[in-house]
Amino acid sequence: REDSMLALTFQFGPEPAAVDIRRVREVVPRVSLREVTTAVDWLAGAFVYRGQVVPVVDLHRYAGGGECPPHLSSRIVLVPFAGGLLGLLASRVADLREVP
């Protein structure tokens, strides 16, 4: 359909969410993160991806829902950000769907 897009679906907090698949660089398993000293509690940490340090935002914490649950479906979604990459930690990362 002309008015829809292919999107990667996931969940954070109580709500489902989606991101346009064209904005997703890669989806990687949840990995151990290095602690990052910051004033914001929703920054879960950082990891090295192909030689680049990638900060990771815990979308559950960002939404005020506590830490991202340790589901097998929890993943880090890599998206372009500020000339590099940003990791989005979310749960129930599963489907590609057509969404309006």
Short mmCIF file of N, CA and C in Angstrom, two decimals:
data_model
loop_
_atom_site.label_atom_id
_atom_site.label_comp_id
_atom_site.label_asym_id
_atom_site.label_seq_id
_atom_site.Cartn_x
_atom_site.Cartn_y
_atom_site.Cartn_z
N ARG A 1 0.83 -1.19 0.00
CA ARG A 1 0.00 0.00 0.00
C ARG A 1 0.86 1.23 0.00
N GLU A 2 0.37 2.28 -0.64
CA GLU A 2 1.14 3.52 -0.76
C GLU A 2 1.30 4.26 0.57
N ASP A 3 0.31 4.17 1.45
CA ASP A 3 0.34 4.94 2.69
C ASP A 3 0.90 4.15 3.87
N SER A 4 1.59 3.04 3.61
CA SER A 4 2.16 2.25 4.69
C SER A 4 3.66 2.09 4.48
N MET A 5 4.33 1.60 5.53
CA MET A 5 5.76 1.37 5.45
C MET A 5 6.07 0.03 6.10
N LEU A 6 7.17 -0.55 5.71
CA LEU A 6 7.65 -1.77 6.35
C LEU A 6 8.41 -1.34 7.59
N ALA A 7 8.02 -1.90 8.74
CA ALA A 7 8.61 -1.47 10.01
C ALA A 7 8.99 -2.66 10.87
N LEU A 8 10.01 -2.47 11.68
CA LEU A 8 10.42 -3.44 12.69
C LEU A 8 9.62 -3.14 13.94
N THR A 9 8.92 -4.14 14.47
CA THR A 9 8.10 -3.92 15.66
C THR A 9 8.82 -4.43 16.91
N PHE A 10 8.54 -3.76 18.02
CA PHE A 10 9.12 -4.13 19.31
C PHE A 10 8.25 -3.53 20.39
N GLN A 11 8.68 -3.68 21.64
CA GLN A 11 7.91 -3.14 22.74
C GLN A 11 8.83 -2.46 23.72
N PHE A 12 8.35 -1.35 24.28
CA PHE A 12 9.01 -0.76 25.44
C PHE A 12 7.95 -0.13 26.29
N GLY A 13 8.07 -0.34 27.61
CA GLY A 13 6.97 0.05 28.48
C GLY A 13 5.76 -0.79 28.11
N PRO A 14 4.58 -0.27 28.32
CA PRO A 14 3.37 -1.06 28.03
C PRO A 14 2.94 -1.03 26.56
N GLU A 15 3.56 -0.19 25.76
CA GLU A 15 3.08 0.03 24.39
C GLU A 15 3.95 -0.64 23.33
N PRO A 16 3.32 -1.12 22.27
CA PRO A 16 4.09 -1.58 21.12
C PRO A 16 4.63 -0.37 20.35
N ALA A 17 5.70 -0.58 19.64
CA ALA A 17 6.31 0.51 18.86
C ALA A 17 6.85 -0.07 17.57
N ALA A 18 7.22 0.81 16.66
CA ALA A 18 7.77 0.37 15.39
C ALA A 18 8.74 1.44 14.88
N VAL A 19 9.72 1.00 14.10
CA VAL A 19 10.64 1.91 13.45
C VAL A 19 10.74 1.50 11.98
N ASP A 20 10.73 2.50 11.12
CA ASP A 20 10.86 2.27 9.68
C ASP A 20 12.11 1.45 9.43
N ILE A 21 11.97 0.34 8.73
CA ILE A 21 13.09 -0.57 8.50
C ILE A 21 14.24 0.13 7.77
N ARG A 22 13.94 1.18 7.03
CA ARG A 22 15.01 1.92 6.33
C ARG A 22 15.92 2.66 7.30
N ARG A 23 15.48 2.84 8.56
CA ARG A 23 16.28 3.51 9.59
C ARG A 23 17.11 2.53 10.42
N VAL A 24 16.89 1.23 10.21
CA VAL A 24 17.57 0.21 11.00
C VAL A 24 18.82 -0.25 10.27
N ARG A 25 19.96 -0.10 10.94
CA ARG A 25 21.22 -0.58 10.35
C ARG A 25 21.35 -2.08 10.57
N GLU A 26 21.06 -2.52 11.80
CA GLU A 26 21.17 -3.94 12.13
C GLU A 26 20.48 -4.19 13.46
N VAL A 27 20.09 -5.43 13.70
CA VAL A 27 19.55 -5.85 14.99
C VAL A 27 20.53 -6.88 15.54
N VAL A 28 21.02 -6.62 16.76
CA VAL A 28 22.02 -7.51 17.35
C VAL A 28 21.48 -8.05 18.68
N PRO A 29 22.00 -9.20 19.10
CA PRO A 29 21.58 -9.75 20.39
C PRO A 29 21.93 -8.80 21.53
N ARG A 30 21.23 -8.94 22.63
CA ARG A 30 21.56 -8.16 23.82
C ARG A 30 22.92 -8.63 24.30
N VAL A 31 23.84 -7.71 24.48
CA VAL A 31 25.20 -8.03 24.90
C VAL A 31 25.49 -7.31 26.21
N SER A 32 26.58 -7.71 26.85
CA SER A 32 27.02 -7.00 28.05
C SER A 32 27.47 -5.61 27.66
N LEU A 33 27.04 -4.63 28.44
CA LEU A 33 27.36 -3.24 28.15
C LEU A 33 28.35 -2.70 29.17
N ARG A 34 29.22 -1.84 28.71
CA ARG A 34 30.12 -1.13 29.62
C ARG A 34 29.35 0.03 30.24
N GLU A 35 29.56 0.23 31.50
CA GLU A 35 28.89 1.31 32.20
C GLU A 35 29.41 2.65 31.70
N VAL A 36 28.51 3.59 31.54
CA VAL A 36 28.85 4.94 31.10
C VAL A 36 28.38 5.91 32.18
N THR A 37 29.27 6.77 32.63
CA THR A 37 28.90 7.77 33.63
C THR A 37 28.14 8.89 32.93
N THR A 38 26.90 9.09 33.37
CA THR A 38 26.06 10.08 32.73
C THR A 38 25.00 10.56 33.72
N ALA A 39 24.39 11.66 33.41
CA ALA A 39 23.34 12.21 34.26
C ALA A 39 21.98 11.59 33.98
N VAL A 40 21.87 10.82 32.92
CA VAL A 40 20.57 10.22 32.57
C VAL A 40 20.59 8.73 32.89
N ASP A 41 19.53 8.25 33.52
CA ASP A 41 19.52 6.84 33.90
C ASP A 41 19.07 5.92 32.77
N TRP A 42 18.53 6.48 31.69
CA TRP A 42 18.07 5.63 30.59
C TRP A 42 19.19 5.24 29.63
N LEU A 43 20.39 5.77 29.83
CA LEU A 43 21.53 5.31 29.03
C LEU A 43 22.06 4.04 29.69
N ALA A 44 21.81 2.91 29.05
CA ALA A 44 22.13 1.60 29.64
C ALA A 44 23.62 1.32 29.65
N GLY A 45 24.37 1.94 28.76
CA GLY A 45 25.80 1.70 28.66
C GLY A 45 26.24 1.81 27.22
N ALA A 46 27.36 1.16 26.90
CA ALA A 46 27.90 1.21 25.55
C ALA A 46 28.60 -0.11 25.25
N PHE A 47 28.75 -0.40 23.96
CA PHE A 47 29.51 -1.56 23.54
C PHE A 47 30.23 -1.22 22.24
N VAL A 48 31.21 -2.04 21.90
CA VAL A 48 31.97 -1.82 20.68
C VAL A 48 31.37 -2.69 19.59
N TYR A 49 30.99 -2.03 18.50
CA TYR A 49 30.40 -2.71 17.35
C TYR A 49 31.26 -2.39 16.13
N ARG A 50 31.93 -3.40 15.60
CA ARG A 50 32.80 -3.24 14.44
C ARG A 50 33.76 -2.06 14.60
N GLY A 51 34.38 -1.98 15.77
CA GLY A 51 35.39 -0.97 16.04
C GLY A 51 34.85 0.39 16.46
N GLN A 52 33.55 0.52 16.57
CA GLN A 52 32.92 1.80 16.93
C GLN A 52 32.21 1.66 18.27
N VAL A 53 32.41 2.63 19.16
CA VAL A 53 31.70 2.64 20.44
C VAL A 53 30.27 3.11 20.19
N VAL A 54 29.30 2.30 20.63
CA VAL A 54 27.89 2.58 20.40
C VAL A 54 27.19 2.76 21.75
N PRO A 55 26.66 3.96 22.03
CA PRO A 55 25.86 4.12 23.24
C PRO A 55 24.51 3.42 23.06
N VAL A 56 23.96 2.90 24.16
CA VAL A 56 22.70 2.16 24.10
C VAL A 56 21.69 2.78 25.05
N VAL A 57 20.54 3.13 24.51
CA VAL A 57 19.44 3.69 25.28
C VAL A 57 18.49 2.54 25.64
N ASP A 58 18.19 2.39 26.93
CA ASP A 58 17.20 1.41 27.36
C ASP A 58 15.83 2.07 27.20
N LEU A 59 15.09 1.68 26.18
CA LEU A 59 13.81 2.31 25.89
C LEU A 59 12.79 2.10 27.00
N HIS A 60 12.90 1.00 27.74
CA HIS A 60 11.99 0.77 28.87
C HIS A 60 12.22 1.82 29.94
N ARG A 61 13.49 2.05 30.29
CA ARG A 61 13.81 3.10 31.29
C ARG A 61 13.40 4.47 30.78
N TYR A 62 13.64 4.73 29.50
CA TYR A 62 13.30 6.02 28.90
C TYR A 62 11.79 6.29 29.03
N ALA A 63 11.00 5.24 28.90
CA ALA A 63 9.54 5.37 29.00
C ALA A 63 9.04 5.33 30.44
N GLY A 64 9.98 5.19 31.40
CA GLY A 64 9.59 5.15 32.81
C GLY A 64 9.11 3.79 33.27
N GLY A 65 9.46 2.75 32.52
CA GLY A 65 8.97 1.41 32.84
C GLY A 65 9.99 0.49 33.47
N GLY A 66 11.06 1.02 34.07
CA GLY A 66 12.09 0.16 34.65
C GLY A 66 13.02 -0.39 33.57
N GLU A 67 13.87 -1.32 33.98
CA GLU A 67 14.84 -1.87 33.03
C GLU A 67 14.19 -2.78 32.00
N CYS A 68 14.82 -2.86 30.85
CA CYS A 68 14.36 -3.77 29.79
C CYS A 68 14.38 -5.20 30.33
N PRO A 69 13.26 -5.91 30.23
CA PRO A 69 13.24 -7.28 30.74
C PRO A 69 14.20 -8.18 29.97
N PRO A 70 14.72 -9.20 30.65
CA PRO A 70 15.70 -10.09 30.01
C PRO A 70 15.05 -11.18 29.17
N HIS A 71 14.12 -10.84 28.31
CA HIS A 71 13.48 -11.80 27.42
C HIS A 71 14.49 -12.28 26.37
N LEU A 72 14.26 -13.47 25.86
CA LEU A 72 15.08 -13.93 24.74
C LEU A 72 14.90 -13.04 23.53
N SER A 73 13.75 -12.37 23.45
CA SER A 73 13.47 -11.48 22.32
C SER A 73 14.00 -10.07 22.51
N SER A 74 14.65 -9.79 23.65
CA SER A 74 15.25 -8.46 23.84
C SER A 74 16.46 -8.33 22.93
N ARG A 75 16.53 -7.22 22.22
CA ARG A 75 17.60 -6.99 21.26
C ARG A 75 18.04 -5.54 21.30
N ILE A 76 19.17 -5.28 20.65
CA ILE A 76 19.64 -3.92 20.46
C ILE A 76 19.46 -3.59 18.98
N VAL A 77 18.65 -2.59 18.72
CA VAL A 77 18.38 -2.14 17.36
C VAL A 77 19.33 -0.99 17.07
N LEU A 78 20.19 -1.15 16.08
CA LEU A 78 21.16 -0.12 15.73
C LEU A 78 20.58 0.81 14.67
N VAL A 79 20.60 2.11 14.98
CA VAL A 79 20.09 3.12 14.05
C VAL A 79 21.15 4.21 13.88
N PRO A 80 21.18 4.85 12.72
CA PRO A 80 22.12 5.96 12.52
C PRO A 80 21.77 7.12 13.45
N PHE A 81 22.81 7.76 13.99
CA PHE A 81 22.59 8.90 14.88
C PHE A 81 23.86 9.74 14.96
N ALA A 82 23.74 11.01 14.67
CA ALA A 82 24.84 11.98 14.82
C ALA A 82 26.14 11.51 14.17
N GLY A 83 26.06 10.98 12.98
CA GLY A 83 27.25 10.54 12.26
C GLY A 83 27.78 9.19 12.68
N GLY A 84 27.14 8.56 13.64
CA GLY A 84 27.54 7.24 14.10
C GLY A 84 26.33 6.35 14.25
N LEU A 85 26.37 5.52 15.29
CA LEU A 85 25.25 4.63 15.56
C LEU A 85 24.76 4.82 16.98
N LEU A 86 23.48 4.52 17.18
CA LEU A 86 22.87 4.52 18.50
C LEU A 86 22.16 3.18 18.65
N GLY A 87 22.31 2.55 19.81
CA GLY A 87 21.62 1.30 20.08
C GLY A 87 20.35 1.57 20.87
N LEU A 88 19.27 0.93 20.46
CA LEU A 88 17.99 1.03 21.16
C LEU A 88 17.69 -0.34 21.75
N LEU A 89 17.73 -0.44 23.08
CA LEU A 89 17.47 -1.70 23.76
C LEU A 89 15.97 -1.83 23.97
N ALA A 90 15.39 -2.87 23.37
CA ALA A 90 13.94 -3.08 23.44
C ALA A 90 13.64 -4.56 23.61
N SER A 91 12.42 -4.85 24.04
CA SER A 91 12.00 -6.24 24.18
C SER A 91 11.03 -6.61 23.08
N ARG A 92 10.84 -7.90 22.94
CA ARG A 92 9.92 -8.44 21.94
C ARG A 92 10.18 -7.91 20.53
N VAL A 93 11.46 -7.81 20.22
CA VAL A 93 11.85 -7.41 18.85
C VAL A 93 11.63 -8.65 18.00
N ALA A 94 10.64 -8.57 17.10
CA ALA A 94 10.27 -9.81 16.43
C ALA A 94 9.91 -9.69 14.96
N ASP A 95 9.04 -8.77 14.64
CA ASP A 95 8.39 -8.82 13.34
C ASP A 95 8.74 -7.65 12.44
N LEU A 96 8.64 -7.93 11.16
CA LEU A 96 8.57 -6.87 10.15
C LEU A 96 7.12 -6.83 9.72
N ARG A 97 6.52 -5.65 9.78
CA ARG A 97 5.11 -5.51 9.42
C ARG A 97 4.88 -4.28 8.59
N GLU A 98 3.84 -4.33 7.79
CA GLU A 98 3.36 -3.15 7.09
C GLU A 98 2.54 -2.35 8.11
N VAL A 99 2.91 -1.09 8.34
CA VAL A 99 2.16 -0.24 9.27
C VAL A 99 1.82 1.06 8.57
N PRO A 100 0.69 1.69 8.98
CA PRO A 100 0.32 2.98 8.36
C PRO A 100 1.28 4.09 8.72
#
